[in-house]
Coordinates of C-alpha atoms in Angstrom, one line a residue:
X49 CA -9.6 6.3 10.2
X50 CA -6.3 6.5 8.4
X51 CA -3.9 3.7 9.4
X52 CA -0.3 3.1 8.4
X53 CA 1.5 -0.2 8.8
X54 CA 5.2 -0.8 8.7
X55 CA 6.6 -4.3 8.8
X56 CA 10.1 -5.7 8.7
X57 CA 12.6 -7.9 10.4
X58 CA 13.8 -5.0 12.5
X59 CA 17.0 -6.9 13.4
X60 CA 17.6 -4.3 14.9
X61 CA 15.4 -1.3 14.1
X62 CA 17.7 1.6 13.1
X63 CA 17.6 5.3 12.6
X64 CA 16.4 5.1 9.0
X65 CA 13.3 3.1 10.3
X66 CA 12.7 5.7 12.9
X67 CA 13.1 8.6 10.4
X68 CA 10.5 6.9 8.1
X69 CA 8.0 6.9 11.0
X70 CA 8.9 10.5 12.0
X71 CA 8.3 11.8 8.5
X72 CA 4.7 10.6 8.2
X73 CA 3.3 10.0 11.7
X74 CA 1.3 13.2 11.6
X75 CA -0.5 12.0 8.5
X76 CA -2.3 9.1 10.1
X77 CA -4.6 8.3 13.1
X78 CA -2.8 5.0 14.0
X79 CA 0.6 3.6 13.1
X80 CA 1.2 -0.1 13.4
X81 CA 4.8 -1.6 13.6
X82 CA 4.9 -5.3 12.8
X83 CA 8.2 -7.1 13.4
X84 CA 8.0 -10.1 11.1
X85 CA 8.3 -13.7 12.4
X86 CA 9.9 -14.6 9.1
X87 CA 10.0 -12.2 6.1
X88 CA 9.2 -14.3 3.0
X89 CA 12.0 -12.6 1.1
X90 CA 14.6 -13.0 4.0
X91 CA 14.5 -16.6 4.9
X92 CA 16.7 -17.5 7.9
X93 CA 18.2 -14.0 8.2
X94 CA 17.1 -12.9 11.7
X95 CA 19.7 -13.1 14.4
X96 CA 17.8 -11.8 17.5
X97 CA 14.8 -13.7 18.7
X98 CA 11.2 -12.6 18.0
X99 CA 10.8 -11.3 21.6
X100 CA 14.1 -9.4 21.4
X101 CA 13.1 -7.8 18.1
X102 CA 9.7 -6.9 19.5
X103 CA 11.3 -5.3 22.6
X104 CA 13.8 -3.3 20.4
X105 CA 10.8 -2.0 18.3
X106 CA 9.1 -0.9 21.5
X107 CA 12.3 1.0 22.5
X108 CA 12.7 2.5 19.0
X109 CA 9.2 3.5 18.1
X110 CA 6.7 3.8 20.9
X111 CA 8.5 6.9 22.3
X112 CA 7.7 8.8 19.1
X113 CA 3.9 9.0 19.4
X114 CA 1.0 7.6 21.3
X115 CA -0.4 6.8 17.8
X116 CA 2.1 4.0 17.4
X117 CA 1.4 0.4 18.4
X118 CA 4.1 -2.2 18.1
X119 CA 2.2 -5.4 17.4
X120 CA 3.1 -9.0 17.9
X121 CA 0.5 -10.2 15.5
X122 CA 3.0 -11.4 12.9
X123 CA 5.3 -12.8 15.5
X124 CA 2.5 -15.0 16.8
X125 CA 1.3 -16.1 13.4
X126 CA 2.5 -19.1 11.5
X127 CA 5.5 -18.2 9.3
X128 CA 6.2 -16.7 7.0
X129 CA 4.8 -13.2 7.6
X130 CA 2.6 -12.3 4.6
X131 CA 1.4 -8.7 4.4
X132 CA -2.0 -9.8 3.1
X133 CA -2.7 -11.7 6.3
X134 CA -1.8 -8.7 8.4
X135 CA -3.9 -6.4 6.2
X136 CA -6.9 -8.8 6.6
X137 CA -6.4 -8.8 10.4
X138 CA -6.5 -5.0 10.5
X139 CA -9.5 -4.7 8.2
X140 CA -11.3 -7.3 10.3
X141 CA -10.8 -5.1 13.4
X142 CA -11.3 -1.8 11.6
X143 CA -13.3 -2.5 8.4
X144 CA -13.9 1.2 7.5
X145 CA -10.2 2.3 7.8
X146 CA -8.0 3.6 5.0
X147 CA -4.9 1.4 5.1
X148 CA -1.5 2.2 3.8
X149 CA 1.6 0.0 3.8
X150 CA 4.9 1.7 4.3
X151 CA 7.8 0.1 2.5
X152 CA 11.4 0.8 1.7
X153 CA 13.1 0.9 -1.7
X154 CA 14.2 -2.8 -1.3
X155 CA 10.7 -4.0 -0.9
X156 CA 9.3 -1.6 -3.5
X157 CA 11.3 -3.3 -6.1
X158 CA 9.9 -6.7 -5.1
X159 CA 6.3 -5.6 -4.6
X160 CA 4.8 -7.5 -7.5
X161 CA 6.2 -10.7 -6.1
X162 CA 4.5 -10.4 -2.7
X163 CA 2.1 -13.2 -1.7
X164 CA -1.4 -12.5 -3.1
X165 CA -0.2 -9.1 -4.4
X166 CA -3.2 -8.5 -6.7
X167 CA -5.6 -8.9 -3.8
X168 CA -3.4 -6.8 -1.6
X169 CA -3.2 -3.8 -3.9
X170 CA -7.0 -3.7 -4.0
X171 CA -7.1 -3.3 -0.2
X172 CA -4.3 -0.9 0.5
X173 CA -2.2 1.9 -0.8
X174 CA 1.6 2.1 -0.6
X175 CA 4.1 4.7 0.4
X176 CA 7.7 4.0 -0.6
X177 CA 10.7 5.6 0.9
X178 CA 13.2 5.8 -1.9
X179 CA 16.6 7.2 -2.7
X180 CA 15.8 6.6 -6.4
X181 CA 12.6 6.2 -8.3
X182 CA 13.2 2.6 -9.5
X183 CA 11.2 1.0 -12.3
X184 CA 8.1 -0.8 -11.2
X185 CA 5.1 -2.2 -13.1
X186 CA 3.1 0.8 -14.1
X187 CA -0.1 -0.8 -12.8
X188 CA 1.4 -0.6 -9.2
X189 CA 0.5 2.6 -7.6
X190 CA 3.3 3.9 -5.3
X191 CA 3.5 7.2 -3.6
X192 CA 7.2 8.1 -3.2
X193 CA 8.8 9.9 -0.4
X194 CA 11.8 11.5 -2.0
X195 CA 15.0 12.8 -0.5
X196 CA 15.4 9.9 1.8
X197 CA 19.1 9.4 2.0
X198 CA 19.7 7.2 4.9
X199 CA 22.5 4.7 4.1
X200 CA 21.8 2.5 7.0
X201 CA 20.9 -1.2 7.2
X202 CA 20.5 -3.7 10.0
X203 CA 23.0 -5.9 8.3
X204 CA 25.6 -3.1 8.2
X205 CA 25.0 -2.4 11.9
X206 CA 25.5 -6.0 12.9
X207 CA 28.7 -6.2 10.9
X208 CA 30.0 -3.0 12.4
X209 CA 29.1 -3.6 16.0
X210 CA 32.2 -5.6 16.9
X211 CA 34.7 -3.8 14.6
X212 CA 33.6 -0.2 15.3
X213 CA 31.1 -0.1 18.1
X214 CA 31.2 3.8 18.3
X215 CA 30.2 4.1 14.6
X216 CA 27.6 1.3 15.0
X217 CA 26.1 3.1 18.0
X218 CA 25.3 6.2 15.8
X219 CA 23.0 4.0 13.7
X220 CA 20.5 3.3 16.5
X221 CA 18.2 5.0 19.0
X222 CA 20.2 5.0 22.3
X223 CA 17.6 2.8 24.1
X224 CA 17.9 0.2 21.3
X225 CA 21.7 0.2 21.6
X226 CA 21.5 -0.2 25.4
X227 CA 19.1 -3.1 25.0
X228 CA 21.5 -4.8 22.6
X229 CA 24.4 -4.3 25.0
X230 CA 22.4 -5.4 28.1
X231 CA 21.3 -8.6 26.3
X232 CA 24.6 -9.3 24.6
X233 CA 23.0 -9.4 21.2
X234 CA 24.9 -9.7 17.9
X235 CA 28.1 -10.8 19.9
X236 CA 28.7 -7.4 21.5

């Protein structure tokens, strides 16, 4: 069984996140989305609560395919959210699976600094969505997904929401945007 896992703060999940999933969903049997309780590289950066980020991920991703499961495993774990713990949880449930972690360019550049990275890279492979092929340690095996030119970030969305809500709205799945408005997130 081929499993992909994609984790992040998802504060909120935006169209670039959705496009990543859309581009590779057909290549796997199951696709886990893991909103992080606390990303080790983004201390104190989340704005929405864990439950709100989980709900936004459900709105953004589960409509794509029945292969997708938005999991609260990391949200219910002690912080911070280390990928190695999530990988071990999946491998405990599905020991014979082929597991791949999906990352963006920002995380790809920091991969060697991840908690227990040497153990992690023995257990999984990595697919990196990248605008540029950045320099990484040659011992790290990354498969690149090229021509990924989405210039969207959750931080940019949050900054735009109050100054230009129409432009901000174009960065999200409509159900996620509605959830944000209905719950008065990010001071909208």
